Amino acid sequence: GVKRSTLYTMIERKEIPHYRIGKLARFKPAEIDEWLIKKRCQAETPVRTRKTRRMFRSLHGETKNIVHQAIDEVKLEGYTSFGESDHIKGLEKER
């Protein structure tokens, strides 16, 4: 189920077990099965408990507040009370 170009890239990077016979690439099914099992184990995510889910939710909320506060501060710095930009006229991009 892998594109040919992806497979050749993996061979060049030596990410997948293979053997070369001249220009041909060959694979041993047992080595590929073992490699796939290893990859699956690396890709599995840890199971989260209620406690860790609550912790992640609270961190997410704190992060959101920090981001919104930073955005508000930048908005206050860049605009006057009339909603106009405090951009200095006459300054242009250098060429």
Short mmCIF file of N, CA and C in Angstrom, two decimals:
data_model
loop_
_atom_site.label_atom_id
_atom_site.label_comp_id
_atom_site.label_asym_id
_atom_site.label_seq_id
_atom_site.Cartn_x
_atom_site.Cartn_y
_atom_site.Cartn_z
N GLY A 1 0.81 -1.22 0.00
CA GLY A 1 0.00 0.00 0.00
C GLY A 1 0.84 1.27 0.00
N VAL A 2 2.11 1.17 -0.37
CA VAL A 2 3.00 2.34 -0.39
C VAL A 2 3.34 2.68 -1.83
N LYS A 3 3.35 3.97 -2.14
CA LYS A 3 3.72 4.38 -3.49
C LYS A 3 5.15 3.97 -3.79
N ARG A 4 5.41 3.69 -5.03
CA ARG A 4 6.73 3.26 -5.46
C ARG A 4 7.78 4.33 -5.14
N SER A 5 7.44 5.60 -5.40
CA SER A 5 8.40 6.69 -5.14
C SER A 5 8.72 6.79 -3.65
N THR A 6 7.72 6.58 -2.79
CA THR A 6 7.94 6.63 -1.35
C THR A 6 8.87 5.49 -0.92
N LEU A 7 8.64 4.32 -1.48
CA LEU A 7 9.46 3.17 -1.16
C LEU A 7 10.92 3.40 -1.56
N TYR A 8 11.14 3.94 -2.75
CA TYR A 8 12.50 4.22 -3.18
C TYR A 8 13.16 5.28 -2.30
N THR A 9 12.40 6.26 -1.86
CA THR A 9 12.94 7.28 -0.95
C THR A 9 13.36 6.63 0.37
N MET A 10 12.52 5.73 0.88
CA MET A 10 12.84 5.03 2.12
C MET A 10 14.09 4.17 1.96
N ILE A 11 14.26 3.58 0.79
CA ILE A 11 15.45 2.76 0.52
C ILE A 11 16.70 3.64 0.50
N GLU A 12 16.62 4.79 -0.17
CA GLU A 12 17.76 5.70 -0.25
C GLU A 12 18.18 6.20 1.13
N ARG A 13 17.19 6.46 1.98
CA ARG A 13 17.46 6.95 3.34
C ARG A 13 17.81 5.83 4.31
N LYS A 14 17.76 4.60 3.83
CA LYS A 14 18.03 3.40 4.65
C LYS A 14 17.08 3.32 5.84
N GLU A 15 15.81 3.67 5.60
CA GLU A 15 14.78 3.63 6.64
C GLU A 15 14.10 2.26 6.70
N ILE A 16 14.25 1.47 5.67
CA ILE A 16 13.56 0.19 5.58
C ILE A 16 14.60 -0.89 5.27
N PRO A 17 14.47 -2.06 5.90
CA PRO A 17 15.45 -3.13 5.62
C PRO A 17 15.31 -3.65 4.18
N HIS A 18 16.42 -3.69 3.47
CA HIS A 18 16.39 -4.14 2.08
C HIS A 18 17.76 -4.65 1.66
N TYR A 19 17.80 -5.28 0.52
CA TYR A 19 19.05 -5.78 -0.07
C TYR A 19 19.08 -5.33 -1.51
N ARG A 20 20.26 -5.04 -2.00
CA ARG A 20 20.43 -4.65 -3.41
C ARG A 20 21.09 -5.79 -4.17
N ILE A 21 20.50 -6.09 -5.31
CA ILE A 21 21.11 -7.03 -6.25
C ILE A 21 21.24 -6.23 -7.54
N GLY A 22 22.42 -5.71 -7.75
CA GLY A 22 22.60 -4.78 -8.87
C GLY A 22 21.80 -3.52 -8.56
N LYS A 23 20.89 -3.16 -9.47
CA LYS A 23 20.04 -1.99 -9.25
C LYS A 23 18.71 -2.36 -8.61
N LEU A 24 18.45 -3.64 -8.47
CA LEU A 24 17.18 -4.11 -7.92
C LEU A 24 17.21 -4.10 -6.39
N ALA A 25 16.10 -3.69 -5.79
CA ALA A 25 15.96 -3.74 -4.34
C ALA A 25 15.10 -4.95 -3.99
N ARG A 26 15.54 -5.70 -2.99
CA ARG A 26 14.81 -6.89 -2.56
C ARG A 26 14.58 -6.83 -1.06
N PHE A 27 13.50 -7.46 -0.61
CA PHE A 27 13.10 -7.43 0.79
C PHE A 27 12.86 -8.85 1.29
N LYS A 28 13.20 -9.09 2.56
CA LYS A 28 12.86 -10.35 3.21
C LYS A 28 11.58 -10.12 3.99
N PRO A 29 10.53 -10.90 3.71
CA PRO A 29 9.24 -10.70 4.38
C PRO A 29 9.34 -10.70 5.91
N ALA A 30 10.15 -11.57 6.49
CA ALA A 30 10.28 -11.62 7.95
C ALA A 30 10.85 -10.31 8.50
N GLU A 31 11.85 -9.75 7.79
CA GLU A 31 12.44 -8.47 8.24
C GLU A 31 11.46 -7.32 8.09
N ILE A 32 10.67 -7.34 7.04
CA ILE A 32 9.67 -6.29 6.84
C ILE A 32 8.60 -6.38 7.92
N ASP A 33 8.15 -7.60 8.26
CA ASP A 33 7.15 -7.78 9.32
C ASP A 33 7.68 -7.25 10.65
N GLU A 34 8.93 -7.58 10.96
CA GLU A 34 9.54 -7.11 12.21
C GLU A 34 9.66 -5.58 12.21
N TRP A 35 10.04 -5.02 11.07
CA TRP A 35 10.17 -3.56 10.93
C TRP A 35 8.81 -2.87 11.13
N LEU A 36 7.75 -3.46 10.55
CA LEU A 36 6.41 -2.90 10.69
C LEU A 36 5.94 -2.92 12.15
N ILE A 37 6.22 -4.01 12.85
CA ILE A 37 5.84 -4.11 14.26
C ILE A 37 6.55 -3.03 15.07
N LYS A 38 7.85 -2.83 14.80
CA LYS A 38 8.61 -1.79 15.49
C LYS A 38 8.02 -0.41 15.23
N LYS A 39 7.67 -0.16 13.97
CA LYS A 39 7.08 1.15 13.60
C LYS A 39 5.75 1.37 14.29
N ARG A 40 4.92 0.33 14.38
CA ARG A 40 3.63 0.44 15.06
C ARG A 40 3.81 0.79 16.52
N CYS A 41 4.77 0.14 17.17
CA CYS A 41 5.03 0.41 18.59
C CYS A 41 5.47 1.85 18.80
N GLN A 42 6.28 2.37 17.90
CA GLN A 42 6.74 3.76 18.01
C GLN A 42 5.60 4.74 17.80
N ALA A 43 4.63 4.37 16.97
CA ALA A 43 3.56 5.30 16.61
C ALA A 43 2.43 5.34 17.63
N GLU A 44 2.33 4.32 18.48
CA GLU A 44 1.23 4.29 19.44
C GLU A 44 1.36 5.44 20.42
N THR A 45 0.21 6.04 20.73
CA THR A 45 0.19 7.14 21.69
C THR A 45 -0.14 6.59 23.07
N PRO A 46 0.38 7.20 24.11
CA PRO A 46 0.08 6.72 25.46
C PRO A 46 -1.39 6.95 25.81
N VAL A 47 -1.93 6.04 26.61
CA VAL A 47 -3.33 6.16 27.04
C VAL A 47 -3.39 7.22 28.13
N ARG A 48 -4.33 8.13 27.99
CA ARG A 48 -4.46 9.21 28.97
C ARG A 48 -5.53 8.85 30.00
N THR A 49 -5.23 9.12 31.24
CA THR A 49 -6.18 8.89 32.31
C THR A 49 -7.02 10.15 32.49
N ARG A 50 -8.04 10.06 33.36
CA ARG A 50 -8.86 11.25 33.62
C ARG A 50 -8.02 12.40 34.15
N LYS A 51 -7.08 12.05 35.04
CA LYS A 51 -6.24 13.08 35.64
C LYS A 51 -5.41 13.80 34.58
N THR A 52 -4.79 13.06 33.67
CA THR A 52 -3.98 13.72 32.64
C THR A 52 -4.84 14.50 31.67
N ARG A 53 -6.06 13.98 31.37
CA ARG A 53 -6.96 14.74 30.48
C ARG A 53 -7.33 16.07 31.11
N ARG A 54 -7.62 16.06 32.42
CA ARG A 54 -7.96 17.31 33.12
C ARG A 54 -6.78 18.27 33.09
N MET A 55 -5.58 17.73 33.31
CA MET A 55 -4.38 18.56 33.30
C MET A 55 -4.19 19.20 31.93
N PHE A 56 -4.36 18.42 30.84
CA PHE A 56 -4.20 18.97 29.50
C PHE A 56 -5.26 20.02 29.21
N ARG A 57 -6.49 19.78 29.67
CA ARG A 57 -7.55 20.79 29.46
C ARG A 57 -7.21 22.09 30.16
N SER A 58 -6.73 22.00 31.41
CA SER A 58 -6.41 23.23 32.15
C SER A 58 -5.23 23.95 31.50
N LEU A 59 -4.24 23.21 31.03
CA LEU A 59 -3.11 23.83 30.34
C LEU A 59 -3.57 24.52 29.07
N HIS A 60 -4.50 23.86 28.35
CA HIS A 60 -5.01 24.43 27.12
C HIS A 60 -5.71 25.76 27.41
N GLY A 61 -6.49 25.81 28.48
CA GLY A 61 -7.18 27.03 28.86
C GLY A 61 -6.21 28.14 29.21
N GLU A 62 -5.15 27.80 29.97
CA GLU A 62 -4.14 28.79 30.34
C GLU A 62 -3.43 29.32 29.11
N THR A 63 -3.10 28.44 28.20
CA THR A 63 -2.41 28.84 26.97
C THR A 63 -3.29 29.78 26.17
N LYS A 64 -4.58 29.44 26.06
CA LYS A 64 -5.50 30.30 25.33
C LYS A 64 -5.54 31.70 25.94
N ASN A 65 -5.59 31.77 27.27
CA ASN A 65 -5.63 33.07 27.94
C ASN A 65 -4.36 33.87 27.66
N ILE A 66 -3.21 33.21 27.70
CA ILE A 66 -1.94 33.90 27.44
C ILE A 66 -1.90 34.44 26.01
N VAL A 67 -2.36 33.63 25.06
CA VAL A 67 -2.37 34.05 23.65
C VAL A 67 -3.31 35.23 23.46
N HIS A 68 -4.50 35.16 24.02
CA HIS A 68 -5.46 36.27 23.88
C HIS A 68 -4.91 37.55 24.51
N GLN A 69 -4.25 37.41 25.65
CA GLN A 69 -3.67 38.58 26.31
C GLN A 69 -2.58 39.21 25.44
N ALA A 70 -1.74 38.37 24.84
CA ALA A 70 -0.67 38.89 23.97
C ALA A 70 -1.24 39.59 22.75
N ILE A 71 -2.30 39.02 22.17
CA ILE A 71 -2.94 39.64 21.01
C ILE A 71 -3.52 40.99 21.38
N ASP A 72 -4.18 41.06 22.54
CA ASP A 72 -4.76 42.33 22.99
C ASP A 72 -3.68 43.39 23.19
N GLU A 73 -2.53 42.99 23.76
CA GLU A 73 -1.44 43.95 23.98
C GLU A 73 -0.91 44.48 22.65
N VAL A 74 -0.76 43.62 21.67
CA VAL A 74 -0.26 44.04 20.36
C VAL A 74 -1.26 44.97 19.69
N LYS A 75 -2.54 44.66 19.82
CA LYS A 75 -3.58 45.53 19.23
C LYS A 75 -3.50 46.92 19.84
N LEU A 76 -3.29 46.98 21.14
CA LEU A 76 -3.23 48.29 21.82
C LEU A 76 -2.01 49.08 21.36
N GLU A 77 -0.91 48.39 21.09
CA GLU A 77 0.31 49.08 20.66
C GLU A 77 0.19 49.61 19.24
N GLY A 78 -0.54 48.91 18.38
CA GLY A 78 -0.56 49.24 16.96
C GLY A 78 -1.67 50.19 16.54
N TYR A 79 -2.62 50.48 17.40
CA TYR A 79 -3.75 51.32 17.00
C TYR A 79 -3.98 52.43 18.00
N THR A 80 -4.44 53.58 17.49
CA THR A 80 -4.79 54.70 18.36
C THR A 80 -6.21 54.48 18.84
N SER A 81 -6.67 55.34 19.70
CA SER A 81 -8.03 55.20 20.24
C SER A 81 -9.09 55.41 19.16
N PHE A 82 -8.73 56.02 18.03
CA PHE A 82 -9.67 56.26 16.95
C PHE A 82 -9.68 55.11 15.95
N GLY A 83 -8.89 54.07 16.19
CA GLY A 83 -8.86 52.93 15.30
C GLY A 83 -7.93 53.11 14.12
N GLU A 84 -7.15 54.18 14.12
CA GLU A 84 -6.23 54.42 13.02
C GLU A 84 -4.87 53.83 13.38
N SER A 85 -4.14 53.40 12.38
CA SER A 85 -2.81 52.85 12.60
C SER A 85 -1.85 53.96 12.95
N ASP A 86 -0.85 53.66 13.77
CA ASP A 86 0.16 54.66 14.09
C ASP A 86 1.36 54.53 13.15
N HIS A 87 1.11 54.00 11.95
CA HIS A 87 2.13 53.84 10.92
C HIS A 87 2.66 55.20 10.50
N ILE A 88 3.96 55.33 10.37
CA ILE A 88 4.58 56.60 9.99
C ILE A 88 4.48 56.75 8.48
N LYS A 89 3.83 57.82 8.04
CA LYS A 89 3.65 58.04 6.61
C LYS A 89 4.97 58.46 5.98
N GLY A 90 5.15 58.12 4.73
CA GLY A 90 6.35 58.50 4.01
C GLY A 90 7.42 57.42 4.03
N LEU A 91 7.30 56.46 4.96
CA LEU A 91 8.27 55.37 5.00
C LEU A 91 7.80 54.29 4.05
N GLU A 92 8.67 53.89 3.16
CA GLU A 92 8.32 52.85 2.21
C GLU A 92 9.33 51.73 2.30
N LYS A 93 8.99 50.63 1.72
CA LYS A 93 9.87 49.49 1.69
C LYS A 93 11.10 49.81 0.86
N GLU A 94 12.28 49.45 1.38
CA GLU A 94 13.51 49.69 0.62
C GLU A 94 13.58 48.75 -0.55
N ARG A 95 14.20 49.24 -1.63
CA ARG A 95 14.31 48.40 -2.82
C ARG A 95 15.70 47.92 -3.01
#
